[in-house]
mmCIF file of C-alpha atoms in Angstrom:
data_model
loop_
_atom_site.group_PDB
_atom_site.id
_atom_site.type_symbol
_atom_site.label_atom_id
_atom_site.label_comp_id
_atom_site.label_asym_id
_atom_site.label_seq_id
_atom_site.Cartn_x
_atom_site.Cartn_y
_atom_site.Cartn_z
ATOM 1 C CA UNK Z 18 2.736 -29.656 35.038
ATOM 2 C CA UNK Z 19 4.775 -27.212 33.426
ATOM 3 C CA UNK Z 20 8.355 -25.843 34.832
ATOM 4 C CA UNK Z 21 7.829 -21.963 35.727
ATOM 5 C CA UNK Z 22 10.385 -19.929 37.388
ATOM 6 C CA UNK Z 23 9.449 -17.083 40.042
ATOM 7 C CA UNK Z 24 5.472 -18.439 39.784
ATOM 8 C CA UNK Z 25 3.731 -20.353 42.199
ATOM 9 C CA UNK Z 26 0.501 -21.999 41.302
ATOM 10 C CA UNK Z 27 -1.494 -20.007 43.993
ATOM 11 C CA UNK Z 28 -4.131 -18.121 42.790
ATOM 12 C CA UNK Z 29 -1.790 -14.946 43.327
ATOM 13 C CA UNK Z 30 1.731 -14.950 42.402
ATOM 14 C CA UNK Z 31 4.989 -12.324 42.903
ATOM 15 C CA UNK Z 32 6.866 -11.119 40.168
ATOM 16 C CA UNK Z 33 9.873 -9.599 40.895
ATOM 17 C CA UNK Z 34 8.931 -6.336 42.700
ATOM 18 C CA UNK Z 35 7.170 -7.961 45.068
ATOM 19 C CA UNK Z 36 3.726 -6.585 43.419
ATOM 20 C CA UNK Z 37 1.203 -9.695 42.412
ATOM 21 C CA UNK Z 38 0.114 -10.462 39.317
ATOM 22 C CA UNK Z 39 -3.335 -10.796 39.416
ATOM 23 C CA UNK Z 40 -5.120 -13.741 38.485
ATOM 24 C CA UNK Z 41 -7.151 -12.243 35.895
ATOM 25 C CA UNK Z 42 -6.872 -9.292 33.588
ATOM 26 C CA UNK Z 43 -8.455 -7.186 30.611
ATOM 27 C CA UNK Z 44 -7.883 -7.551 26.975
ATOM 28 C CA UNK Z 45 -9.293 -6.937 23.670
ATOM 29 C CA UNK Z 46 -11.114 -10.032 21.953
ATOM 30 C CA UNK Z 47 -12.744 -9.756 18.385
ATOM 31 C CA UNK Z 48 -15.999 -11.014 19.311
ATOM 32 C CA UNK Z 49 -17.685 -10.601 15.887
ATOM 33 C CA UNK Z 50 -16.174 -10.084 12.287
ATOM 34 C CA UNK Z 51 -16.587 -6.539 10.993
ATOM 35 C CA UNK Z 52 -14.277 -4.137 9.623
ATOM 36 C CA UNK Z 53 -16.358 -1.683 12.275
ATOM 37 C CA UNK Z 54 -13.262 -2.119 14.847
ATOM 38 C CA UNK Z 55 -15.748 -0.846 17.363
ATOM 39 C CA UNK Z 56 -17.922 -3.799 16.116
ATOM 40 C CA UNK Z 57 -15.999 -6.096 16.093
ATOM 41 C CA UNK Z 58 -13.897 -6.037 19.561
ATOM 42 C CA UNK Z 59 -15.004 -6.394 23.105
ATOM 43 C CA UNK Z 60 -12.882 -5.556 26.072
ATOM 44 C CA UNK Z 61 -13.372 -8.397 28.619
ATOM 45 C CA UNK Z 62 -12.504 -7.138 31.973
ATOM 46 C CA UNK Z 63 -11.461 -10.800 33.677
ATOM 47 C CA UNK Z 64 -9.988 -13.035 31.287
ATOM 48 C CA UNK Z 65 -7.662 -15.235 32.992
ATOM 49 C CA UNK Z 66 -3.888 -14.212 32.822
ATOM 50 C CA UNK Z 67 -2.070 -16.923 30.672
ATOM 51 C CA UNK Z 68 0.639 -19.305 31.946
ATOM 52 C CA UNK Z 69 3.793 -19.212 30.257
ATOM 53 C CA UNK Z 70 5.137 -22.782 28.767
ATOM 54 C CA UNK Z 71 8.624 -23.775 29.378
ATOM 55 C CA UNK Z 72 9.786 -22.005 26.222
ATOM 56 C CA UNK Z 73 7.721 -19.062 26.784
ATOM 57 C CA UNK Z 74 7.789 -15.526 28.749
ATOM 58 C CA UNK Z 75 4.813 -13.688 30.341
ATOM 59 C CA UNK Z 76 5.459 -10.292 29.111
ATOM 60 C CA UNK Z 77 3.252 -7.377 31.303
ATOM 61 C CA UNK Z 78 2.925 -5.015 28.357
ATOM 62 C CA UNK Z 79 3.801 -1.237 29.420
ATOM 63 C CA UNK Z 80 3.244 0.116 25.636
ATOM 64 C CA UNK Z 81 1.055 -1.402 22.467
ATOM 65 C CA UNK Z 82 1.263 -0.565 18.924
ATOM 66 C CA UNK Z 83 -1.781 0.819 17.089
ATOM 67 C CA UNK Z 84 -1.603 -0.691 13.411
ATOM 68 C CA UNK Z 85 -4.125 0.287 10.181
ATOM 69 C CA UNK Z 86 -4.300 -3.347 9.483
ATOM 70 C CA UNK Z 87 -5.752 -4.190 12.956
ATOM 71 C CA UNK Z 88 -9.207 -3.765 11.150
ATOM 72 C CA UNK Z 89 -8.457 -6.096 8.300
ATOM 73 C CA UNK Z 90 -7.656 -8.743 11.366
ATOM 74 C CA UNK Z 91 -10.813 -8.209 13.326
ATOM 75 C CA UNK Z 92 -12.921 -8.285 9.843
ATOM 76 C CA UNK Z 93 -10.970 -11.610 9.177
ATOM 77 C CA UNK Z 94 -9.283 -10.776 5.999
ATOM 78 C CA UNK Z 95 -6.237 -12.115 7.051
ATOM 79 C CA UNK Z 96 -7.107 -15.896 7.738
ATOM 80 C CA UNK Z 97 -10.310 -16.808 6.366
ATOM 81 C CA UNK Z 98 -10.412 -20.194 8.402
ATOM 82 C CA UNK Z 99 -10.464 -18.535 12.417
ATOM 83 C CA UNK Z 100 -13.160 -17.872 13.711
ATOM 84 C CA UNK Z 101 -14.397 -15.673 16.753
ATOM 85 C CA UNK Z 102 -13.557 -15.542 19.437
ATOM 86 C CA UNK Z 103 -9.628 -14.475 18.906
ATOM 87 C CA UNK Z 104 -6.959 -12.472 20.584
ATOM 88 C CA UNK Z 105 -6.261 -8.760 18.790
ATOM 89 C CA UNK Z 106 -3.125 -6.428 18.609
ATOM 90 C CA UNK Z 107 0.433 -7.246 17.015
ATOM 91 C CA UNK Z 108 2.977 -5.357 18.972
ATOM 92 C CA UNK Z 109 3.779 -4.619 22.707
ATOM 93 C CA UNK Z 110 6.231 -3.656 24.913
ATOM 94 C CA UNK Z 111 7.103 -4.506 28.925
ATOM 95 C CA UNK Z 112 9.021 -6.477 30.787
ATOM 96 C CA UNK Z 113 9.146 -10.172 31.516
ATOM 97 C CA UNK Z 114 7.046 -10.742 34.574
ATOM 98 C CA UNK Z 115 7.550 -14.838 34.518
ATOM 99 C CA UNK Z 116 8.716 -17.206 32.422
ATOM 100 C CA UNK Z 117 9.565 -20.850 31.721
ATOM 101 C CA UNK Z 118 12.170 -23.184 33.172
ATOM 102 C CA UNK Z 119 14.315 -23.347 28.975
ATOM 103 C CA UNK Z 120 13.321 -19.707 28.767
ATOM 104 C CA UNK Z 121 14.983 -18.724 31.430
ATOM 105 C CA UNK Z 122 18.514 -19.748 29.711
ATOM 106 C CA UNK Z 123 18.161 -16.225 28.162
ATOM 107 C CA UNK Z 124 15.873 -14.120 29.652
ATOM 108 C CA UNK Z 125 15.738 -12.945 33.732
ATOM 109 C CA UNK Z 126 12.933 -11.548 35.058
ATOM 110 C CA UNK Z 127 12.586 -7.944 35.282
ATOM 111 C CA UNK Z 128 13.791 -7.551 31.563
ATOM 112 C CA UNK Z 129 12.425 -5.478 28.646
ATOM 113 C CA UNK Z 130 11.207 -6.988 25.629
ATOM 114 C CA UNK Z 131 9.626 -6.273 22.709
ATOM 115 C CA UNK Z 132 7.775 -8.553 20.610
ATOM 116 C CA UNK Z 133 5.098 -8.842 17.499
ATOM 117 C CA UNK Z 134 2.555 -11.686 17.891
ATOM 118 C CA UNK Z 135 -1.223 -11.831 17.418
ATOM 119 C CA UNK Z 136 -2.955 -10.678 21.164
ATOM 120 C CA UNK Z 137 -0.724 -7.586 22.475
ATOM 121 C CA UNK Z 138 -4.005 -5.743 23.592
ATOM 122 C CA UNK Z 139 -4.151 -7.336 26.632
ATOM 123 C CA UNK Z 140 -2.725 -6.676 30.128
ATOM 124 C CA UNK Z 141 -0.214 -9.499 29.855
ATOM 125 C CA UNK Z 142 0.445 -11.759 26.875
ATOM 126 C CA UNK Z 143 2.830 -14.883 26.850
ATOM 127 C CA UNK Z 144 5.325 -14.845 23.611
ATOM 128 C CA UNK Z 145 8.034 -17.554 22.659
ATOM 129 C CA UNK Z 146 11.259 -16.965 24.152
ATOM 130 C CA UNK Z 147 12.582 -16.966 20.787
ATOM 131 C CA UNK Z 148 10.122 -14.369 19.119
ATOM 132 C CA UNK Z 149 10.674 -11.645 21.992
ATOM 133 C CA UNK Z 150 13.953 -8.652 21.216
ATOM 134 C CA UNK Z 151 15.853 -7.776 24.432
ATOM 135 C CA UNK Z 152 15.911 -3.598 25.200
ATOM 136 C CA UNK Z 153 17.867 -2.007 26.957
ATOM 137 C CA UNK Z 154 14.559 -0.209 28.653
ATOM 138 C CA UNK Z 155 11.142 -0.057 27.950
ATOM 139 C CA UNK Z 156 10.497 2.663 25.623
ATOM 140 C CA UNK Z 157 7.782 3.409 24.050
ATOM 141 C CA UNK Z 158 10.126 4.578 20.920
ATOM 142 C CA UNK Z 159 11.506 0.714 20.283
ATOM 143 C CA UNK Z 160 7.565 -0.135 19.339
ATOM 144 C CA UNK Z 161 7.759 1.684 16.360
ATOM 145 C CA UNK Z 162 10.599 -0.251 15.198
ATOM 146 C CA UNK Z 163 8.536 -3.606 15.447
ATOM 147 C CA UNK Z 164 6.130 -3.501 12.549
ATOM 148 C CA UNK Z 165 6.513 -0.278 10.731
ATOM 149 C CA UNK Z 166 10.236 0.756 10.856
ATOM 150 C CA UNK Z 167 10.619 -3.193 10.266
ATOM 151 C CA UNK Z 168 8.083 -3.125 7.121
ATOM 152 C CA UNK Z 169 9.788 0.207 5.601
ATOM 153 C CA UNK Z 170 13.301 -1.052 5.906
ATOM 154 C CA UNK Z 171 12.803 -4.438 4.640
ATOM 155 C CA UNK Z 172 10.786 -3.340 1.754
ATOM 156 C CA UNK Z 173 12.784 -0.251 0.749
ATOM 157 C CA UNK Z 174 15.734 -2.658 0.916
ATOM 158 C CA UNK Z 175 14.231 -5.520 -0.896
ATOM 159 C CA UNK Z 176 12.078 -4.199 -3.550
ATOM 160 C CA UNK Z 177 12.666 -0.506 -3.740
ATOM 161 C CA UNK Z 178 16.634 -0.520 -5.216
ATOM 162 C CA UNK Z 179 17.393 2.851 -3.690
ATOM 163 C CA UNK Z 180 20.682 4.713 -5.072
ATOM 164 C CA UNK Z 181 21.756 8.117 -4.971
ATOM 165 C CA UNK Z 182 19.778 11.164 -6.856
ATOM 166 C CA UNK Z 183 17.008 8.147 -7.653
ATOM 167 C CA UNK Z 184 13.551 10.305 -6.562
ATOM 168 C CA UNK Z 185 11.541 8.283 -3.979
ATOM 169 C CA UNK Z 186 7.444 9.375 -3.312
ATOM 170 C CA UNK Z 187 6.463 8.401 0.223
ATOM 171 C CA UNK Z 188 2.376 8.380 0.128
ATOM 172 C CA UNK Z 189 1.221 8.695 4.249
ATOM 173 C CA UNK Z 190 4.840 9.896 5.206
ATOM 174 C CA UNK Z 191 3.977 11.206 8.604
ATOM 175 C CA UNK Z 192 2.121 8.466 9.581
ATOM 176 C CA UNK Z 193 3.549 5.423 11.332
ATOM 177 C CA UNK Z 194 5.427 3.674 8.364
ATOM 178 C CA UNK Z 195 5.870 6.916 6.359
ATOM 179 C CA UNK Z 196 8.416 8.657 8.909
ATOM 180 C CA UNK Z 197 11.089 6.029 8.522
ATOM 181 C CA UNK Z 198 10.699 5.111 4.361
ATOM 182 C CA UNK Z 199 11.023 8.788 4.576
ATOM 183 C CA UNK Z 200 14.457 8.917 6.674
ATOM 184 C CA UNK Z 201 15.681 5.261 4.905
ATOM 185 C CA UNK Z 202 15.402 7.178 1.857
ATOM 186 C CA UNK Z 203 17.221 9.943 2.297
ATOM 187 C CA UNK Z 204 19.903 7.744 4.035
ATOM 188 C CA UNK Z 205 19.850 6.314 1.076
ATOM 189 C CA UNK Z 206 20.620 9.742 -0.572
ATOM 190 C CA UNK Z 207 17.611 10.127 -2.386
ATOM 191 C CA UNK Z 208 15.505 12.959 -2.934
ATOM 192 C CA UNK Z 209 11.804 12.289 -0.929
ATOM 193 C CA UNK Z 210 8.450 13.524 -1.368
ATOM 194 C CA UNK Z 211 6.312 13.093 0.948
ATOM 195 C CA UNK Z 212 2.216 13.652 1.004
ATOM 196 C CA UNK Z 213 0.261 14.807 4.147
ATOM 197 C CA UNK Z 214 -3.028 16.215 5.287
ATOM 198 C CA UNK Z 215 -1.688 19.275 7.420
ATOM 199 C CA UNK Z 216 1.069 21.573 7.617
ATOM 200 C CA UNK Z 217 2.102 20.538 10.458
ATOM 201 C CA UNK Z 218 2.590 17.192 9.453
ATOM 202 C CA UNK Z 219 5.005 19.339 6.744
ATOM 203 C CA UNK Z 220 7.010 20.697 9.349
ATOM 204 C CA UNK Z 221 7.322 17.324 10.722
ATOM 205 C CA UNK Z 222 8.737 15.942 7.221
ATOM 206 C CA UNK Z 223 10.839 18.687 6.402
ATOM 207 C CA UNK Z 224 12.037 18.247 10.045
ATOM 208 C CA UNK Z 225 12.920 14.084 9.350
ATOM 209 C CA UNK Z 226 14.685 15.436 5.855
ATOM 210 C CA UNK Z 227 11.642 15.139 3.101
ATOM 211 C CA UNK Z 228 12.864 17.491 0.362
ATOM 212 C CA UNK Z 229 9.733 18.164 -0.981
ATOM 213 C CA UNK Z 230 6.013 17.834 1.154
ATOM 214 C CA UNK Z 231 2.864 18.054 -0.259
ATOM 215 C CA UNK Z 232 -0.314 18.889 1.722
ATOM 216 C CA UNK Z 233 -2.946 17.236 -0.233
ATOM 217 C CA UNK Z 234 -5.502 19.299 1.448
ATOM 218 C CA UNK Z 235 -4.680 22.226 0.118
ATOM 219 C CA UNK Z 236 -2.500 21.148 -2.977
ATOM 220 C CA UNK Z 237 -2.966 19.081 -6.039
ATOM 221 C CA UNK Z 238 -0.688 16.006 -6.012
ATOM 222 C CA UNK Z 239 -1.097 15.386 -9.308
ATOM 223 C CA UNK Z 240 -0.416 18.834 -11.093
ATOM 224 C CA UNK Z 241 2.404 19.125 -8.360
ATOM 225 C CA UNK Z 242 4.249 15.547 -9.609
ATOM 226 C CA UNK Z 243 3.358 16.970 -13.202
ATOM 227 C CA UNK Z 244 5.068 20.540 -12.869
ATOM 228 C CA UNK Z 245 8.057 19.215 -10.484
ATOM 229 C CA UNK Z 246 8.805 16.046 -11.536
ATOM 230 C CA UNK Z 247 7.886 15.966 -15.134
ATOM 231 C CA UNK Z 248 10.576 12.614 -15.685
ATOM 232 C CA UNK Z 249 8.241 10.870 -13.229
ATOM 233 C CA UNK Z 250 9.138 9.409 -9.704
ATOM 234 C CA UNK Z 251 11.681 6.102 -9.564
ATOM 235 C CA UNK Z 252 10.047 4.731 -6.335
ATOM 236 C CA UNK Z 253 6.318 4.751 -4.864
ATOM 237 C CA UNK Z 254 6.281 3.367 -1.034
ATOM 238 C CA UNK Z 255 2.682 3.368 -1.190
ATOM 239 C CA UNK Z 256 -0.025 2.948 1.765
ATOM 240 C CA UNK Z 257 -2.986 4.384 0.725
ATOM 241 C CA UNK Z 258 -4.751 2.656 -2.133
ATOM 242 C CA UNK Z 259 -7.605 3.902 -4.084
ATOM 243 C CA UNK Z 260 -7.276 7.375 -5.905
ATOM 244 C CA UNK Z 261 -3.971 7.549 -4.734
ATOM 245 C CA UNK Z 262 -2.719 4.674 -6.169
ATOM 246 C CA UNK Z 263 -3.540 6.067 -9.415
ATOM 247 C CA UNK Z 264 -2.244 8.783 -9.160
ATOM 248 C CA UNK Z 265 0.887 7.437 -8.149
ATOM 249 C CA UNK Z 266 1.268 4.839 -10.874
ATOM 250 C CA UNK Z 267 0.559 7.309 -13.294
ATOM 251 C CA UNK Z 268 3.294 9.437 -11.616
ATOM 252 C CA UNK Z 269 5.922 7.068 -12.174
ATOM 253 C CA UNK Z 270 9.305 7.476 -14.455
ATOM 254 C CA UNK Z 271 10.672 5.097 -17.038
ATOM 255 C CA UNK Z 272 11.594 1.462 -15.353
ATOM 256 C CA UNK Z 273 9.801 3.458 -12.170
ATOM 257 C CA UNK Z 274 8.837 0.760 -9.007
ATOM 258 C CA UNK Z 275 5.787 0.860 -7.018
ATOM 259 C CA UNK Z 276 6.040 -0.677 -3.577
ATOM 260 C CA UNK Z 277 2.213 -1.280 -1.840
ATOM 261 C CA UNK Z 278 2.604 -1.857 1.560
ATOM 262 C CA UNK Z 279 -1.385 -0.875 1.846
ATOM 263 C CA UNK Z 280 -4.558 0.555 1.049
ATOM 264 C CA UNK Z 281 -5.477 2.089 4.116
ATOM 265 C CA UNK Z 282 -8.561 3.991 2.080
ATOM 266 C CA UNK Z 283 -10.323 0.740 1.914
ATOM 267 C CA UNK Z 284 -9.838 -0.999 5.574
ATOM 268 C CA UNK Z 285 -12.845 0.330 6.437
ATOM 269 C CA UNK Z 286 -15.253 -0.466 3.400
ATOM 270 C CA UNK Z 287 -17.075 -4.353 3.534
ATOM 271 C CA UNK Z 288 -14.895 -5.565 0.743
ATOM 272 C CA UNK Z 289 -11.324 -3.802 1.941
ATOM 273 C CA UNK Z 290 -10.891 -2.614 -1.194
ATOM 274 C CA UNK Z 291 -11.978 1.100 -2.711
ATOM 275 C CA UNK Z 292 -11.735 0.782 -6.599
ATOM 276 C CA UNK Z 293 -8.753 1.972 -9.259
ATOM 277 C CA UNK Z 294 -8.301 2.256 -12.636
ATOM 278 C CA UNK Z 295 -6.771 -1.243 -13.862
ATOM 279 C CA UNK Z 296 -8.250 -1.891 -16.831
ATOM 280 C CA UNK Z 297 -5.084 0.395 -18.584
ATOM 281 C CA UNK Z 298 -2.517 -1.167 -15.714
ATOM 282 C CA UNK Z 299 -0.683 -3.330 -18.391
ATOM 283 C CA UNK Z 300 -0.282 -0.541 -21.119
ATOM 284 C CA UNK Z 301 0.973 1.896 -18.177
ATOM 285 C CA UNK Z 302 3.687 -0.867 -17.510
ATOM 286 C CA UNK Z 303 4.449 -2.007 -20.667
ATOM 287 C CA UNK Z 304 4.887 1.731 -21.739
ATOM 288 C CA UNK Z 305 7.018 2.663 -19.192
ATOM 289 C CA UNK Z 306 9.167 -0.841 -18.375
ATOM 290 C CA UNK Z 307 7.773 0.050 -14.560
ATOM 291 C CA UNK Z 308 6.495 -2.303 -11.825
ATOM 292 C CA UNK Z 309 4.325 -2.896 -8.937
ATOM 293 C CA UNK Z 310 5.395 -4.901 -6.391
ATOM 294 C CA UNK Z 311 3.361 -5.999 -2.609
ATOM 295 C CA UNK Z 312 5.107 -6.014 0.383
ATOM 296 C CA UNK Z 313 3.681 -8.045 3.409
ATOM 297 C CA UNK Z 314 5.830 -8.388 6.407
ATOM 298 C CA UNK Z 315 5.322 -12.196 7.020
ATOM 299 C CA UNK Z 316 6.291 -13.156 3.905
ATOM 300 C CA UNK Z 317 9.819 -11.287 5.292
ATOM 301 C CA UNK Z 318 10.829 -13.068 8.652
ATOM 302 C CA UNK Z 319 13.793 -14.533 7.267
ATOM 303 C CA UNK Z 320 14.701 -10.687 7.069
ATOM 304 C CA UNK Z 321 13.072 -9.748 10.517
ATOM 305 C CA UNK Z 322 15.840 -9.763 12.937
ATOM 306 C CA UNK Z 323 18.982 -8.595 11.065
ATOM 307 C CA UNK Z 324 16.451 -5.056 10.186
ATOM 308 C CA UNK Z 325 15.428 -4.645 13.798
ATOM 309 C CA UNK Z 326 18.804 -5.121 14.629
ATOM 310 C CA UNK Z 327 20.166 -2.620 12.224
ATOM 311 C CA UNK Z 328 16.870 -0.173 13.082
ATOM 312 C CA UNK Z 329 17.657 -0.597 17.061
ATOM 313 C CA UNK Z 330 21.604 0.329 15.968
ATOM 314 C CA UNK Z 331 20.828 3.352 14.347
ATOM 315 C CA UNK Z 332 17.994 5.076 16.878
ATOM 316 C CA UNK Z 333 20.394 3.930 20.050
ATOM 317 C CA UNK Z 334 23.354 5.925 17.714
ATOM 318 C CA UNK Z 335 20.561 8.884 17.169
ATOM 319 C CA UNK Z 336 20.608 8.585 13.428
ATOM 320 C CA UNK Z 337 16.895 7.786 13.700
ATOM 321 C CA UNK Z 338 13.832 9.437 14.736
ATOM 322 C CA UNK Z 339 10.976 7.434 15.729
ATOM 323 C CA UNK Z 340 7.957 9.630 16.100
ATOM 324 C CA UNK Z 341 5.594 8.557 18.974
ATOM 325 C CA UNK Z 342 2.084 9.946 19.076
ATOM 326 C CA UNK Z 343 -0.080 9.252 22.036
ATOM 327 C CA UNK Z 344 -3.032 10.944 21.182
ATOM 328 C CA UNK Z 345 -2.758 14.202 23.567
ATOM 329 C CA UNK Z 346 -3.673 16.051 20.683
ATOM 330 C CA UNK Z 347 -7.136 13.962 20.271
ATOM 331 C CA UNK Z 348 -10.439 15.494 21.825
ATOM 332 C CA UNK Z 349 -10.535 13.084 24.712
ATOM 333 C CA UNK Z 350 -6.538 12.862 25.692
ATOM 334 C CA UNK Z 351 -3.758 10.352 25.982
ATOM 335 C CA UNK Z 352 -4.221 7.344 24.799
ATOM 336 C CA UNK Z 353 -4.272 5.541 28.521
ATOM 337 C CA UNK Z 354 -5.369 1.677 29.207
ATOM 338 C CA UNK Z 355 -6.884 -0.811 26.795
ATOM 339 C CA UNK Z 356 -10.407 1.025 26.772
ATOM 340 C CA UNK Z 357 -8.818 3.488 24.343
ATOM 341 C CA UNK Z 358 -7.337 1.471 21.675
ATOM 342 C CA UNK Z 359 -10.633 2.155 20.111
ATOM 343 C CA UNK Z 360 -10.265 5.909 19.797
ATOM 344 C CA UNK Z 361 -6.725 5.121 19.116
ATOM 345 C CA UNK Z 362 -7.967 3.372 15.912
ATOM 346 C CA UNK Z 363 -10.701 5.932 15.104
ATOM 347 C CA UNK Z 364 -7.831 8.827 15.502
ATOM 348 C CA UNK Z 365 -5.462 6.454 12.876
ATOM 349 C CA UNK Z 366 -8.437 6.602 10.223
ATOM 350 C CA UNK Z 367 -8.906 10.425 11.038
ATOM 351 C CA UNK Z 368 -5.872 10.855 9.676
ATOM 352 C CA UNK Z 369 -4.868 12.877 12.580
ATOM 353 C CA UNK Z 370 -1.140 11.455 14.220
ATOM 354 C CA UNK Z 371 1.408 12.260 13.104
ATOM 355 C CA UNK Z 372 3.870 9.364 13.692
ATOM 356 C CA UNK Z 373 3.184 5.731 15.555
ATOM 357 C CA UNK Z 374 0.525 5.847 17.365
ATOM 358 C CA UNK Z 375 0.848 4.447 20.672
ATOM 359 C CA UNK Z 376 -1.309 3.007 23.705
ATOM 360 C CA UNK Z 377 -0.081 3.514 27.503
ATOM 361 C CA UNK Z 378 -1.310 0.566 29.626
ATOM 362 C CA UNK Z 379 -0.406 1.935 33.408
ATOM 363 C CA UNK Z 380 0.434 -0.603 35.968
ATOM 364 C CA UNK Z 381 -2.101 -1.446 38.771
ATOM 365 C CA UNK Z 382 -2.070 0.488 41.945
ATOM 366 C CA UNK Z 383 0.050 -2.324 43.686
ATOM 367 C CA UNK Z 384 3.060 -2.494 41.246
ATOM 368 C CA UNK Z 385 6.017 -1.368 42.682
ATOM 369 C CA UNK Z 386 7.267 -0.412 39.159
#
């Protein structure tokens, strides 16, 4: 038997507003390995809610974070050796509902938390004490922070060698990711350029300080890179693979880095993978002394906190903005409750949000909260 504060072992027990917490809930399982995220995920409707350990907090998630790389998870690119049936979604938001007996050293009940960990589509998920970030409220804006404000900071920090005047392209830059390598760079006092598929994601940019946006719908990248930046580009924060990694290596300057952080124009293809032109990748190097470097955010947890820290600083001081879209733009609504994660993905590989997109899950009818 494990020590667990403010539980009983009934089949019902109270959290701290006096609502229950049910004994079973819904949440997203990849049933089936496909990069089809409709495919591959089921919602079950009564899985049983989890027990936290004595370490551990049982988080009811208020907000969950919609990520382009939740496909390569529920195809199983990530680890080749689990196998179906396993818990999907990396990020959430909510408040601490229970927790363990050491747990409760630092966390009460009642408190917001954020945390990233494998199974956030679900109603409730149980994370280590020691993996969750205090809030001061739960906000749907402090989500963004967790994976992409997280994976642009680090990498921009680590790999991309920002200084002033130094040009930085931001490929995606009103997606997710792409809004804050956009404001880190020009923190940074660089001049950004940032490619989208709307003007309206323009206005957006120009609105979060891009200097220069191009709308690859209606513009060509290339001759646009060619005629305004004939020196080439010093930094590529790159998410979008295929064609446009090309392009973007070809596009950069003399001792020029490019940063992958994706190749979101793959995800969706059997292999992951849509096809570029590497057979002249070490003459393009060579030639110009340049670089290509990955960036994967596990490989960066020694890194983790201190950026969230600085990240949280810096939106709480309103030298950040962290771009929330809940879908009320997409033909059916707000993204609302676990059932529409899956549009939530579809509208992510639309290309249609313009920022993080972001699930609601409302609270049953006899929460208090």
């Amino acid at each position: 038997p494990r020590p667990i504060l403010d539980m009983s072992y009934s089949r019902h027990f109270l959290d701290f507003q006096g609502s229950s917490i049910p004994s079973s809930m819904k949440k997203l399982v990849v049933t089936k390995l496909s990069q089809n995220f409709r495919e591959a995920v089921t919602l079950r409707q009564d899985s049983p809610v989890p027990l936290p350990g004595d370490g551990d907090l049982l988080v009811r998630n208020r907000f969950v974070g919609i990520n382009a790389s939740d496909i390569n998870y529920s195809a199983g690119r990530y680890d080749a050796s689990v196998k179906p049936p396993f818990d999907i979604g990396f990020e959430g938001v909510g408040e601490v509902v229970a927790l363990g007996l050491s747990a409760s050293a630092d966390y009460t009940v009642g408190q917001a938390v954020a945390y990233v960990k494998a199974g956030s589509f679900a109603e409730y998920t149980v994370v280590p004490a020691k993996q969750a970030v205090p809030l001061p409220s739960v906000k749907p804006e402090f989500l963004t922070l967790m994976v992409s404000g997280a994976t642009a900071y680090i990498s921009l920090k680590e790999l991309g060698e920002l200084s002033e005047g130094k040009k930085v392209l931001v490929t995606a830059a009103a997606g997710g990711t792409g809004q804050f390598a956009v404001q880190l760079a020009k923190k940074a006092k660089c001049h950004v350029i940032g490619t989208c598929s709307s003007d309206e994601k323009g206005g957006f940019l120009k609105s979060i300080g891009c200097d220069r946006t191009i709308n690859y719908k209606t513009e060509n990248v290339e001759s646009v890179l060619r005629k305004d930046y004939p020196e080439g580009v010093d930094v590529v924060y790159e998410s979008i693979g295929g064609k446009m990694f090309d392009l973007a290596l070809n596009s950069l300057a003399t001792k020029g880095r490019l940063i992958v952080i994706g190749f979101i124009a793959g995800y969706q293809n059997p292999t992951g993978l849509q096809p570029i032109k590497a057979e002249s990748l070490p003459a393009k190097l060579l030639k110009k002394s340049a670089s290509i470097r990955g960036f994967f955010l596990n490989h960066y947890l020694s890194e983790y906190k201190m950026a969230l820290k600085h990240l949280l600083k810096m939106y709480e001081r309103g030298d950040l903005v962290c771009e929330v879209d809940f879908g009320d733009m997409s033909p059916e609504g707000k993204f609302t409750g676990l059932e529409s994660v899956f549009r939530a993905v579809d509208y992510m590989y639309m290309g249609k949000n313009i920022g993080k997109i972001v699930v609601e899950l409302p609270h049953s009818v006899n929460s208090k909260l």
